[in-house]
Amino acid sequence: MQKAEEPAVEGGSRMLRKADKQVARLVYLIDELLDVTRIINGKLSIRPEELDFSDLVQEVIEDLGDPFSAAQCQIRAEIEKDVRGVWDRRGLEQVVINLLTNAAKYAPGTEVDVHVRKTNTHAQFVVRDQGIGIAREDQDKVFDRFERAATSSHVSGLGLGLYIVKQIVTMHEGSVSLESTPGRGATFRIELPLA
Ligand SMILES: Nc1ncnc2c1ncn2[C@@H]1O[C@H](COP(=O)(O)OP(=O)(O)OP(=O)(O)O)[C@@H](O)[C@H]1O
Ligand SMILES: [Mg+2]
């Protein structure tokens, strides 16, 4: 009796895990759409507060453990301590999540390098992956709304993550840049003013 029930229980918990993941994905999509609606209506506001960007990045990396292990991606993080400034916590979490989930989506099975550093004037956040990369002619447009590179049609997405990244970083008077060679990965670099 006991034995016959076990597979059903196991199957049940697998289904629950799957349902959990689907709910998480839907919540992510809804959040993205809400952010974009707010941006379009000029209603996305930032609430700057004193925060430690080094801790924030570390926490997001820990939270994204599951998608990263599902993508068989390994994060190599070099995080300088005490990179502090006055920024919007939720916004910067979104920036870090969007860039890291892109690395997991477009560079599965590879090592992803993440750096946090500070210069005299700026906090720097760099994500370097070794995935499919982005063709030169697509490198500007991927930051636009609903734009995706042709090479990523096999991966699901709305084409909003980088648009949101750029909007949030711009609201902080920071900058985003991208370097990529197709087939050799992509490097995204964010700079945020410290003061
Ligand atoms: N690390 C990366 N490597 C290769 N291509 C990438 C990478 N990050 C983004 N891209 C390309 O840029 C496009 C836009 O990225 P963006 O994050 O805005 O949207 P998405 O990942 O397609 O969907 P979502 O709205 O769920 O984030 C992607 O569709 C993909 O073509
Ligand atoms: Mg994305």
mmCIF file of C-alpha atoms and ligand atoms in Angstrom:
data_model
loop_
_atom_site.group_PDB
_atom_site.id
_atom_site.type_symbol
_atom_site.label_atom_id
_atom_site.label_comp_id
_atom_site.label_asym_id
_atom_site.label_seq_id
_atom_site.Cartn_x
_atom_site.Cartn_y
_atom_site.Cartn_z
ATOM 1 C CA MET A 1 0.000 0.000 0.000
ATOM 2 C CA GLN A 2 2.698 2.377 1.177
ATOM 3 C CA LYS A 3 4.853 1.555 -1.851
ATOM 4 C CA ALA A 4 2.074 2.097 -4.374
ATOM 5 C CA GLU A 5 1.442 5.596 -3.010
ATOM 6 C CA GLU A 6 5.007 6.812 -3.192
ATOM 7 C CA PRO A 7 5.234 7.490 -6.925
ATOM 8 C CA ALA A 8 1.970 9.446 -6.784
ATOM 9 C CA VAL A 9 3.352 11.630 -3.996
ATOM 10 C CA GLU A 10 6.608 12.101 -5.872
ATOM 11 C CA GLY A 11 4.729 12.916 -9.051
ATOM 12 C CA GLY A 12 2.566 15.340 -7.090
ATOM 13 C CA SER A 13 5.508 17.246 -5.700
ATOM 14 C CA ARG A 14 7.115 17.395 -9.151
ATOM 15 C CA MET A 15 3.887 18.866 -10.526
ATOM 16 C CA LEU A 16 3.809 21.393 -7.694
ATOM 17 C CA ARG A 17 7.389 22.428 -8.428
ATOM 18 C CA LYS A 18 6.492 22.821 -12.093
ATOM 19 C CA ALA A 19 3.388 24.849 -11.224
ATOM 20 C CA ASP A 20 5.531 26.988 -8.903
ATOM 21 C CA LYS A 21 7.959 27.717 -11.733
ATOM 22 C CA GLN A 22 5.137 28.606 -14.117
ATOM 23 C CA VAL A 23 3.606 30.953 -11.553
ATOM 24 C CA ALA A 24 7.037 32.577 -11.023
ATOM 25 C CA ARG A 25 7.401 33.035 -14.796
ATOM 26 C CA LEU A 26 3.941 34.602 -15.079
ATOM 27 C CA VAL A 27 4.606 36.945 -12.174
ATOM 28 C CA TYR A 28 7.855 37.982 -13.912
ATOM 29 C CA LEU A 29 6.034 38.665 -17.195
ATOM 30 C CA ILE A 30 3.270 40.620 -15.472
ATOM 31 C CA ASP A 31 5.857 42.679 -13.565
ATOM 32 C CA GLU A 32 7.652 43.429 -16.828
ATOM 33 C CA LEU A 33 4.435 44.534 -18.519
ATOM 34 C CA LEU A 34 3.511 46.705 -15.529
ATOM 35 C CA ASP A 35 6.950 48.334 -15.563
ATOM 36 C CA VAL A 36 6.662 49.073 -19.267
ATOM 37 C CA THR A 37 3.176 50.503 -18.839
ATOM 38 C CA ARG A 38 4.524 52.760 -16.096
ATOM 39 C CA ILE A 39 7.479 53.825 -18.268
ATOM 40 C CA ILE A 40 5.215 54.642 -21.231
ATOM 41 C CA ASN A 41 2.937 56.702 -19.000
ATOM 42 C CA GLY A 42 5.867 58.429 -17.305
ATOM 43 C CA LYS A 43 4.809 56.788 -14.050
ATOM 44 C CA LEU A 44 7.859 54.697 -13.266
ATOM 45 C CA SER A 45 9.418 56.616 -10.444
ATOM 46 C CA ILE A 46 12.540 55.829 -8.505
ATOM 47 C CA ARG A 47 12.813 56.108 -4.748
ATOM 48 C CA PRO A 48 16.497 56.522 -4.015
ATOM 49 C CA GLU A 49 17.748 55.318 -0.656
ATOM 50 C CA GLU A 50 21.204 54.594 0.727
ATOM 51 C CA LEU A 51 22.139 51.108 -0.277
ATOM 52 C CA ASP A 52 25.002 48.699 -0.636
ATOM 53 C CA PHE A 53 25.100 47.571 -4.265
ATOM 54 C CA SER A 54 27.625 44.810 -3.458
ATOM 55 C CA ASP A 55 25.133 43.174 -1.070
ATOM 56 C CA LEU A 56 22.246 43.686 -3.497
ATOM 57 C CA VAL A 57 24.072 41.876 -6.325
ATOM 58 C CA GLN A 58 25.130 39.062 -3.993
ATOM 59 C CA GLU A 59 21.527 38.592 -2.838
ATOM 60 C CA VAL A 60 20.144 38.517 -6.386
ATOM 61 C CA ILE A 61 22.760 35.920 -7.386
ATOM 62 C CA GLU A 62 21.674 33.743 -4.462
ATOM 63 C CA ASP A 63 17.980 34.178 -5.343
ATOM 64 C CA LEU A 64 18.631 33.161 -8.957
ATOM 65 C CA GLY A 65 20.279 29.891 -7.964
ATOM 66 C CA ASP A 66 17.464 27.747 -9.416
ATOM 67 C CA PRO A 67 17.271 29.234 -12.933
ATOM 68 C CA PHE A 68 21.053 29.201 -13.109
ATOM 69 C CA SER A 69 21.371 25.568 -12.145
ATOM 70 C CA ALA A 70 18.501 24.704 -14.529
ATOM 71 C CA ALA A 71 20.490 26.415 -17.317
ATOM 72 C CA GLN A 72 23.676 24.681 -16.113
ATOM 73 C CA CYS A 73 25.314 28.059 -15.854
ATOM 74 C CA GLN A 74 27.975 28.833 -13.352
ATOM 75 C CA ILE A 75 28.398 32.329 -12.001
ATOM 76 C CA ARG A 76 31.914 33.529 -11.204
ATOM 77 C CA ALA A 77 31.351 36.642 -9.152
ATOM 78 C CA GLU A 78 33.990 39.183 -8.180
ATOM 79 C CA ILE A 79 32.252 41.661 -5.984
ATOM 80 C CA GLU A 80 34.149 44.533 -4.456
ATOM 81 C CA LYS A 81 32.791 45.269 -0.991
ATOM 82 C CA ASP A 82 31.031 48.459 0.103
ATOM 83 C CA VAL A 83 30.001 49.841 -3.267
ATOM 84 C CA ARG A 84 27.479 52.215 -1.760
ATOM 85 C CA GLY A 85 25.314 54.928 -3.187
ATOM 86 C CA VAL A 86 21.845 56.421 -3.172
ATOM 87 C CA TRP A 87 19.783 54.430 -5.645
ATOM 88 C CA ASP A 88 16.383 52.785 -6.059
ATOM 89 C CA ARG A 89 16.564 49.293 -4.589
ATOM 90 C CA ARG A 90 13.759 47.688 -6.567
ATOM 91 C CA GLY A 91 14.987 49.261 -9.804
ATOM 92 C CA LEU A 92 18.550 48.037 -9.384
ATOM 93 C CA GLU A 93 17.343 44.569 -8.408
ATOM 94 C CA GLN A 94 15.380 44.549 -11.658
ATOM 95 C CA VAL A 95 18.473 45.602 -13.641
ATOM 96 C CA VAL A 96 20.607 42.857 -12.116
ATOM 97 C CA ILE A 97 17.865 40.204 -12.481
ATOM 98 C CA ASN A 98 17.220 41.089 -16.129
ATOM 99 C CA LEU A 99 20.895 40.949 -17.118
ATOM 100 C CA LEU A 100 21.555 37.726 -15.219
ATOM 101 C CA THR A 101 18.436 35.947 -16.508
ATOM 102 C CA ASN A 102 19.485 36.921 -20.031
ATOM 103 C CA ALA A 103 22.876 35.311 -19.440
ATOM 104 C CA ALA A 104 21.135 32.114 -18.259
ATOM 105 C CA LYS A 105 18.792 32.181 -21.290
ATOM 106 C CA TYR A 106 21.291 33.021 -24.018
ATOM 107 C CA ALA A 107 24.409 31.362 -22.628
ATOM 108 C CA PRO A 108 23.239 28.070 -21.073
ATOM 109 C CA GLY A 109 25.906 25.619 -20.006
ATOM 110 C CA THR A 110 28.629 28.260 -19.760
ATOM 111 C CA GLU A 111 30.433 30.282 -17.127
ATOM 112 C CA VAL A 112 29.158 33.771 -16.529
ATOM 113 C CA ASP A 113 31.453 36.415 -15.050
ATOM 114 C CA VAL A 114 29.920 39.076 -12.849
ATOM 115 C CA HIS A 115 31.895 42.050 -11.534
ATOM 116 C CA VAL A 116 31.013 44.824 -9.156
ATOM 117 C CA ARG A 117 33.616 47.567 -8.754
ATOM 118 C CA LYS A 118 33.829 51.213 -8.031
ATOM 119 C CA THR A 119 35.833 53.987 -9.610
ATOM 120 C CA ASN A 120 36.218 57.485 -8.148
ATOM 121 C CA THR A 121 32.929 58.506 -9.660
ATOM 122 C CA HIS A 122 30.920 55.409 -10.561
ATOM 123 C CA ALA A 123 29.738 51.984 -9.490
ATOM 124 C CA GLN A 124 30.303 49.449 -12.268
ATOM 125 C CA PHE A 125 28.351 46.258 -12.844
ATOM 126 C CA VAL A 126 29.532 43.934 -15.595
ATOM 127 C CA VAL A 127 27.990 40.666 -16.822
ATOM 128 C CA ARG A 128 30.081 38.734 -19.334
ATOM 129 C CA ASP A 129 28.728 35.531 -20.836
ATOM 130 C CA GLN A 130 29.993 33.091 -23.441
ATOM 131 C CA GLY A 131 26.727 32.431 -25.235
ATOM 132 C CA ILE A 132 25.282 33.097 -28.685
ATOM 133 C CA GLY A 133 26.180 36.797 -28.671
ATOM 134 C CA ILE A 134 24.408 39.573 -30.577
ATOM 135 C CA ALA A 135 25.064 40.645 -34.173
ATOM 136 C CA ARG A 136 26.430 44.172 -34.633
ATOM 137 C CA GLU A 137 23.270 45.338 -36.429
ATOM 138 C CA ASP A 138 21.075 44.210 -33.495
ATOM 139 C CA GLN A 139 23.179 45.684 -30.695
ATOM 140 C CA ASP A 140 21.355 49.027 -30.477
ATOM 141 C CA LYS A 141 17.866 47.743 -31.119
ATOM 142 C CA VAL A 142 17.869 45.145 -28.315
ATOM 143 C CA PHE A 143 17.467 48.043 -25.855
ATOM 144 C CA ASP A 144 14.228 49.089 -27.567
ATOM 145 C CA ARG A 145 10.752 47.993 -26.567
ATOM 146 C CA PHE A 146 9.689 44.497 -27.770
ATOM 147 C CA GLU A 147 12.871 44.126 -29.848
ATOM 148 C CA ARG A 148 14.676 40.812 -29.999
ATOM 149 C CA ALA A 149 17.703 39.658 -31.986
ATOM 150 C CA ALA A 150 16.925 37.253 -34.815
ATOM 151 C CA THR A 151 19.199 34.573 -33.328
ATOM 152 C CA SER A 152 17.099 34.183 -30.180
ATOM 153 C CA SER A 153 13.813 32.993 -31.679
ATOM 154 C CA HIS A 154 14.327 29.567 -30.044
ATOM 155 C CA VAL A 155 14.238 31.180 -26.560
ATOM 156 C CA SER A 156 11.035 32.634 -25.149
ATOM 157 C CA GLY A 157 10.856 36.306 -24.184
ATOM 158 C CA LEU A 158 8.966 39.535 -24.763
ATOM 159 C CA GLY A 159 11.931 41.727 -25.623
ATOM 160 C CA LEU A 160 11.355 43.998 -22.633
ATOM 161 C CA GLY A 161 14.121 43.151 -20.147
ATOM 162 C CA LEU A 162 16.856 45.327 -21.673
ATOM 163 C CA TYR A 163 14.447 48.171 -22.409
ATOM 164 C CA ILE A 164 13.579 48.240 -18.693
ATOM 165 C CA VAL A 165 17.287 48.028 -17.774
ATOM 166 C CA LYS A 166 18.087 51.027 -19.959
ATOM 167 C CA GLN A 167 15.183 53.095 -18.645
ATOM 168 C CA ILE A 168 16.034 52.428 -15.001
ATOM 169 C CA VAL A 169 19.742 53.115 -15.491
ATOM 170 C CA THR A 170 18.971 56.328 -17.389
ATOM 171 C CA MET A 171 16.696 57.457 -14.547
ATOM 172 C CA HIS A 172 19.761 57.114 -12.306
ATOM 173 C CA GLU A 173 21.813 59.192 -14.788
ATOM 174 C CA GLY A 174 23.921 56.141 -15.482
ATOM 175 C CA SER A 175 24.882 54.361 -18.708
ATOM 176 C CA VAL A 176 24.589 50.904 -20.276
ATOM 177 C CA SER A 177 26.911 49.509 -22.915
ATOM 178 C CA LEU A 178 27.134 46.263 -24.811
ATOM 179 C CA GLU A 179 30.032 44.546 -26.534
ATOM 180 C CA SER A 180 29.519 41.310 -28.388
ATOM 181 C CA THR A 181 30.920 39.089 -31.073
ATOM 182 C CA PRO A 182 28.278 36.667 -32.399
ATOM 183 C CA GLY A 183 29.006 33.133 -31.216
ATOM 184 C CA ARG A 184 31.446 34.403 -28.608
ATOM 185 C CA GLY A 185 29.134 35.839 -25.964
ATOM 186 C CA ALA A 186 28.077 39.253 -24.804
ATOM 187 C CA THR A 187 29.276 41.733 -22.197
ATOM 188 C CA PHE A 188 26.879 44.203 -20.624
ATOM 189 C CA ARG A 189 28.331 47.048 -18.550
ATOM 190 C CA ILE A 190 26.349 49.351 -16.305
ATOM 191 C CA GLU A 191 27.747 52.501 -14.704
ATOM 192 C CA LEU A 192 25.936 54.369 -11.946
ATOM 193 C CA PRO A 193 27.117 57.670 -10.533
ATOM 194 C CA LEU A 194 28.205 57.326 -6.886
ATOM 195 C CA ALA A 195 27.052 60.773 -5.894
HETATM 196 N N1 LIG B 1 23.226 37.836 -22.980
HETATM 197 C C1 LIG B 1 22.680 37.820 -24.181
HETATM 198 N N2 LIG B 1 23.221 37.086 -25.188
HETATM 199 C C2 LIG B 1 22.671 37.079 -26.438
HETATM 200 N N3 LIG B 1 21.578 37.770 -26.777
HETATM 201 C C3 LIG B 1 21.005 38.515 -25.822
HETATM 202 C C4 LIG B 1 21.505 38.592 -24.490
HETATM 203 N N4 LIG B 1 20.718 39.431 -23.789
HETATM 204 C C5 LIG B 1 19.765 39.865 -24.626
HETATM 205 N N5 LIG B 1 19.935 39.323 -25.855
HETATM 206 C C6 LIG B 1 19.139 39.593 -27.057
HETATM 207 O O1 LIG B 1 18.481 40.829 -26.846
HETATM 208 C C7 LIG B 1 17.059 40.640 -26.954
HETATM 209 C C8 LIG B 1 16.365 41.571 -26.005
HETATM 210 O O2 LIG B 1 16.627 41.159 -24.669
HETATM 211 P P1 LIG B 1 15.525 41.408 -23.579
HETATM 212 O O3 LIG B 1 16.058 40.967 -22.272
HETATM 213 O O4 LIG B 1 15.082 42.815 -23.735
HETATM 214 O O5 LIG B 1 14.298 40.518 -24.034
HETATM 215 P P2 LIG B 1 14.026 38.947 -23.923
HETATM 216 O O6 LIG B 1 15.085 38.286 -23.097
HETATM 217 O O7 LIG B 1 13.825 38.467 -25.304
HETATM 218 O O8 LIG B 1 12.621 38.893 -23.177
HETATM 219 P P3 LIG B 1 12.288 39.365 -21.704
HETATM 220 O O9 LIG B 1 11.317 40.476 -21.911
HETATM 221 O O10 LIG B 1 11.708 38.167 -21.056
HETATM 222 O O11 LIG B 1 13.562 39.820 -21.045
HETATM 223 C C9 LIG B 1 16.831 39.162 -26.663
HETATM 224 O O12 LIG B 1 15.636 38.707 -27.260
HETATM 225 C C10 LIG B 1 18.073 38.549 -27.311
HETATM 226 O O13 LIG B 1 17.869 38.485 -28.714
HETATM 227 MG MG MG B 2 15.493 39.201 -21.164
#
